[in-house]
Amino acid sequence: MLELQHPDEREGRITLFVDVVLPLAISKTYSYRVPYELSQQVGIGRRVVVQFGKSRIYTAIILHISQKAPERYEAKYLLDVLDDQPIVREKQLELWEWMSAYYLCTIGEVMNAALPAALKLASETTISANTDPGQGRDELNDKEYLIMDALDISPVLKISDIVKLLGQKTVFPIIKRLFEKGFIQISEELAEKYKPRVRAFIVLNSQFKDPETLPALFEELNKAPKQLDALLAYIQLSRKKLLISKAELLEVSGCGSSALKALVDKEIFLTEEREVSRLAGEEVFLEAAFELSHAQQKALDLIDVAFKEKPVLLHGVTASGKTQLYIRLIEKAMQQNQTVLYLLPEIGLTTQIIARLRLHFGKQVGVYHSRFNDNERAEVWQKMLNGEYKVVVGARSAVFLPFSELGLIIVDEEHETSYKQYDPAPRYHARDTAVYLGQLHGAQVLLGSATPSLESYYNARAGKYGLVTITERFGKAQLPSMQVVSLAEERQKNQVQSYFTGKLLEEVGKALEKKEQVILFQNRRGFTPMLLCRTCGYTPKCIRCDVSLTYHKSTNKLHCHYCGFKEDVITVCPACGSTQIENKGFGTERIEEELSMLLPNARIGRLDLDSTRGKHGFERILADFDEHRLDILVGTQMVAKGLDFGNVSVIGIINADTLINYPDFRAFERAYALLAQVGGRAGRRDTAGKVIIQAYATEHRILKQVLAHDYDDMFMTEVTERKTYKYPPFYRIIKIEVKHKEQSAAFDAANRLALQLRQLLLTDILGPETPLISRVRNYYLHSIMLKIARTGISIAKVKEIVQQAITDFHTNKANKGTIVQVDVDPL
């Protein structure tokens, strides 16, 4: 393999060194020497190609530039610079460093989470030949031709394969040229080189646009009815829109491609190929004026005052019109030429919110979330770098975008657990990261919720955040009428059919008679959570996890919700041979099926993780419900996340006990939030709506607080207990999970780490303990919990000690094969 020739050192030359972030879970950055001929091309935030280890090639991001060589090792030369301009801004790099320190992870792990795959290129990246390059290979140079010849033999090649093929390390420029010429496809395409999406549009030849010429044209086409249909469809569509795509005209006219081609051949129609956005809905722009209510205007004025000093928590009841306030704040930011970040907890919520925002701001609104493909994410990233978007709506990963002039951050439904990243690292909370991001940019931060997290509400009560409340619904709409129905009493009266009390079925029936809609909430997906042999008690369990398998009728399989394992449904017990196999419990699938038998004429849909798989699954179901193609929507907590359907009059909670009786210190807070949020979907416009909560523990205080819409009472009760038992918001928590494939090794390693931490720290250390699910993906788990007081102790110092303890732990050979994961502020 040829080695890169480096220039001789010459008098007067300045040798530069760059510290780079590699997309790897390594504990530090590494320095590389800059070849003199590349010294004018390096810059902070640009990508460079580096060799790490003996043969691996990676794209890295420049973090610092200096003239100081590393002391402990001889720096390798970097191999190439990929960018003319930074693709990561300096404030982004500051955010990466803060997240690395705060969440006890490596900056490389932050980089991996932050950058779209299209911006990362490594030895493992694969290329394949484009089946229709649009040109011959005559213009290729020798090396490009050699690569294409190799692709004729092997349909997929890794970058590392091409390095060996050409005998040189710097192959990325050659790969880029082949991609630019359209000869290859790259599995992780570079953002600035993403292939634009092109669509064919149909245009009427200008000589036929004069109304006087159309009758003669109609007469000419009378003998070709399909062609006439296409022309008439075009004229009809052109009254509503300027651009008519070929696909749309074919669909509306039903004329077929041959008729359309004939019109093009006759030069009646012309075809134009135009670059269009991949991002759904970007073509929409309409004006939508509205007036704020007195309560909303008062809240807006208070927010403006509080913004001068601190972030603000907006505590508004469900349907109080928080989105309208957000729009007014966005308008103000845009008038000052500022950028806005609007965070939502769920990808699916963007469907409704984007529609609202684009009514006001059109193409200036961008969307960013994990269901976008590489090209779409790269397109948003590039548009942010170019300053094309003034408002970005996204799920938690949107905090990583390259903002400039960021003036406002909105975190809607800030209480939602979806803002927390669990695996892989960084295990960050997007709400807390957004608050720090606001500090970095000097931006205003607004947190909004009808049921704020206890931590945020405590911060507001303590003066760390401003607190603005809205206690009435928009348009003077009434809060829903809530009723708890006793499952025990109803069963005694024989008033329960399947899983539905007589009261719930009565209210559902009334709603359907009035052509109104119903939402039923059951916080468990699948058909039934477990199968049970009635003879010996055998339950099918996952072979990789310590959990029972959930039966999904849609696939007729048993599923593990932790690792994805599936197996066939058993009809005979493998332990005793009995055929007495019983379904125990119920999930959303079973509720949907049982309800369809009780109400055969009702159109019933289901909203859960299984039914929304696929890029547009969520949007499709919401559209069906919004446009009243469904009467009843059965769903998990997805139905609680800020959705607005004006025709919903009845909400049913199938079993509230499962929310309350959960072994977690946040269980009551979450139960209150879920019940209040689900209930808030009812009667949001003209009617009060009804919420029926089925439960056995009808006297539980949380249910009483929900019925009274008394968030403050719930808050005061919970914080009193949290203070007594040393939980947030009074204490910070760091959870350390120790994993090993051998049970005894996991136990021993966890105890060694816990002992080590107790010797170094005076803070409360609980465990190690075995979690409820003690084995996941063949790893046995043990947890250690640190409780750190918010006063009298440096959290930064504690984190430093924890980090060092874990580093020392891994140097002990006895801990080989052990995985340690740290979760700061776990949920």
Steps between C-alpha positions, in 0.01 A plus 500: 500500500635843407577735789395864482809713423537783748673830414839576648511746783617835367616809677216740570226244467251472783407145592137468609342231716129431526313334784218299346184331620472144371160323481616246757439438872855600595569711804702779337566687178809432291744739332601472135769687311384711206698458175623838387300489176179459706578763764282763330205261478460398865246674719306429817184301421627362168528131424837342448601149398727331753647159564430360845674182601686292245256513211168665588410821318244739650342836443577718802400852602764763582451619858814712555792627290841577649873495434564273798590138434364231736750402769421130551493377141615595155213648306400338172432719200138557414422366152254748354262789570147439373332839548550852371283633784427364850211254513493526881489844664719588798200531733401147401843378603460681833168318544670166421767564765238598760291190428806278524584641844143520634376160381828316567554376148767552236486791256521241220170352618349849491635546146340173392164611638529851360607450139271345239647180358541683171772715654703208635728297278722216617680191376179299542296730274381311192454606139305339216468571128219725384289297256430806284796743511374689197839499325773265383826424675720663235559811709620306808867505591693179563426475872132578458476243221673240720242552775210463255655181361522364855132584555410301188646195675389577858176703527597655838844623610619648828723806504764275657473271195569795269801604710648155437397504135670832423786460747449844655337642810344815357217350295220727624552766228474230231182362660355851510574557129333171401200593709480850350509351149211270592688170465465375859275506802646542849336348805588806706497785252676831565254777578621752245496230233153358569314427181221754451151360467371573149137474395345525152243778458257555213460845344247605236672641193464880512339512155196318643460718809287750312132408563425561132727215390356239738176418308700402193725286719199328658362433153831351390511267803142375471630198313744427785280497815782398736709794385200730541448370855861584579461855363177562690655365822797731450277806455302408812814452709661820369223707655621394846877477463786632290700176472342170397713190525486226241406246770213717627361558150511127423319422826227764460435449129533121491615539142810279509859586416461429124235773462717744692800412284294563186413850622868565567593370155243738349658781708168579662661417833860568593684311773731674744717337764526705816684449824253454785541460872485151649335647806128441497273802496758763405291630213222634729455868578176659618411791725318413820415791724376456857445711807633411844252479784540733799658216704740418217603864450560540871715185501695627196573832673621319813723272291660802330579656839640177649711431188721797587648307792450122470337207321123480544265212586155541344251295701176503302211258531430270206348689204602839643650599166870470576577445130351839413729661756794317348409638157492857631842452663638348178368797301680739733827305476479490120439875485836535675657265241550228762478123461254293704527141626165337579542166677231233520523172693372274220569487128130445431403829666681690227215407264248729666742769617676534164165549328420783740840668475516481122167678483688794647862467393500285185834375369692666781400204721722193498450160660767274646465159662633147502256354245650712224736312273864605452426731208215675680701556818793626293269737316371655823855529636615674182204737501579592860860575405372713211254685724197389296290394799386747764297246696595137558254256652643174622529226755790488748780461242418848361706656782810395304425706186738778383309805622599857429327802659300264724261725689221279633468138614158350571479163678138391468360231733824537698394233751513221242747216561557474123744790533738266679745292294559155650726304266756550372698777674476794538204437732396862483176680579407729212313742728800557726734509201273761340527719811880487478482558122300814574773622738765438233316709240344755734161371382169513684374159615133415554391170655131420452271239657159444654669259744857625553768266631552540873858613438396782265211614719727497804757709312225746411370518858857549622556791257748329268239520222225752446152353552200597287166321537184478289209353696228513234452330168508702179159633394366447854468127426431290808739247647376143451263336745691215668355193669669204668310174454570212739592183314440298817146628549413473132618137493288420806201643316595301190526829313836431331518370145849389408710788642233771478266613775138572422558871562787518250306309232198724560702819445676354196160407351363851556804654333471275195128582466593870483771426240763598758828323558652300785855433626570196719828482689680180596869537580609159374542397140453156350207263543583351837811547719546132570379148435445265794464124519202441730630153591858568613537879491759509220545839328705545179800724567756670281816295446713816534311703763340436835149588380190318387418521130208714384253350255434714190200382305591714197812285444375191685835497679632535852716815524762624744459876544858533626715331236261430211515119525199322344373144505191311394197490727479183708184288494649219710689563824864394450529428873203267562338442161171664598292684238343726765684818393339823620549864401571708812447875497426725207667752272385740234453225239263310726305816591461575129376146425259475795357843424442411135287203613298716740463786249511333157396814311765725656815580303785429743868583465805438718786738584803331654859416418397201286237677292722803432806318371623647175578855407142630466309253721423753771390766251273257317312395814467858625371612160241222498379603846514873431301460178246279681578182310526345848245524782710356782877518554655248739850592606788496743650817648548627143139628521597717798764707325339829412274389215201722417185345353198727517238224466613284796239506775579186704826368641521162669785385725474121497698432820655783703644262761783393268624862497489549875636165618846526348818467713662835422524822699358691202200266455240733654629805315488311170156355573362848567658638183377214279145507634476879478653509153284218361193659654597830346433362152122508573264784419763744387274745315124531542419236761644404837558138412500200733782293642422158647781355714460130581689388813494276803680747733231765457598683821863546407614859555639534147158423351339757731759761398438423131122534548551837669754616236719581802860493377623713792372250760672216315820707483504585872433141605768361273775750585447439870565130450790564262674719756457238773637216288776698323372509145492774233452793503689507831764247405667417172516137395768317306413144406779259411410175329747211501450230235664165432398187312572283805273549799764453769748723316242779477428471874867500600592789269210714624604443861862589424394827334258588781774439762742714301249787483421479873869536575522814287167674566307605810172532313214246530572189292226238464559151366604319306151364454340277241245695289150372425622380161824333604617378158475678164658384172692226685658748743436471875439839657577661835436863591681742728328828589673814624290766676679834507373796703457821302669702775830454683662278237643560153312292244783562254750356748281196560478437125876533467548237774241269343667530161842420644361209702352345186827551313691327783234228512566411136875467558432210740527173305235348727245731334576391144183464296304728733305792353437807715236751394440831676167682497500852647152622605330169408124486450 
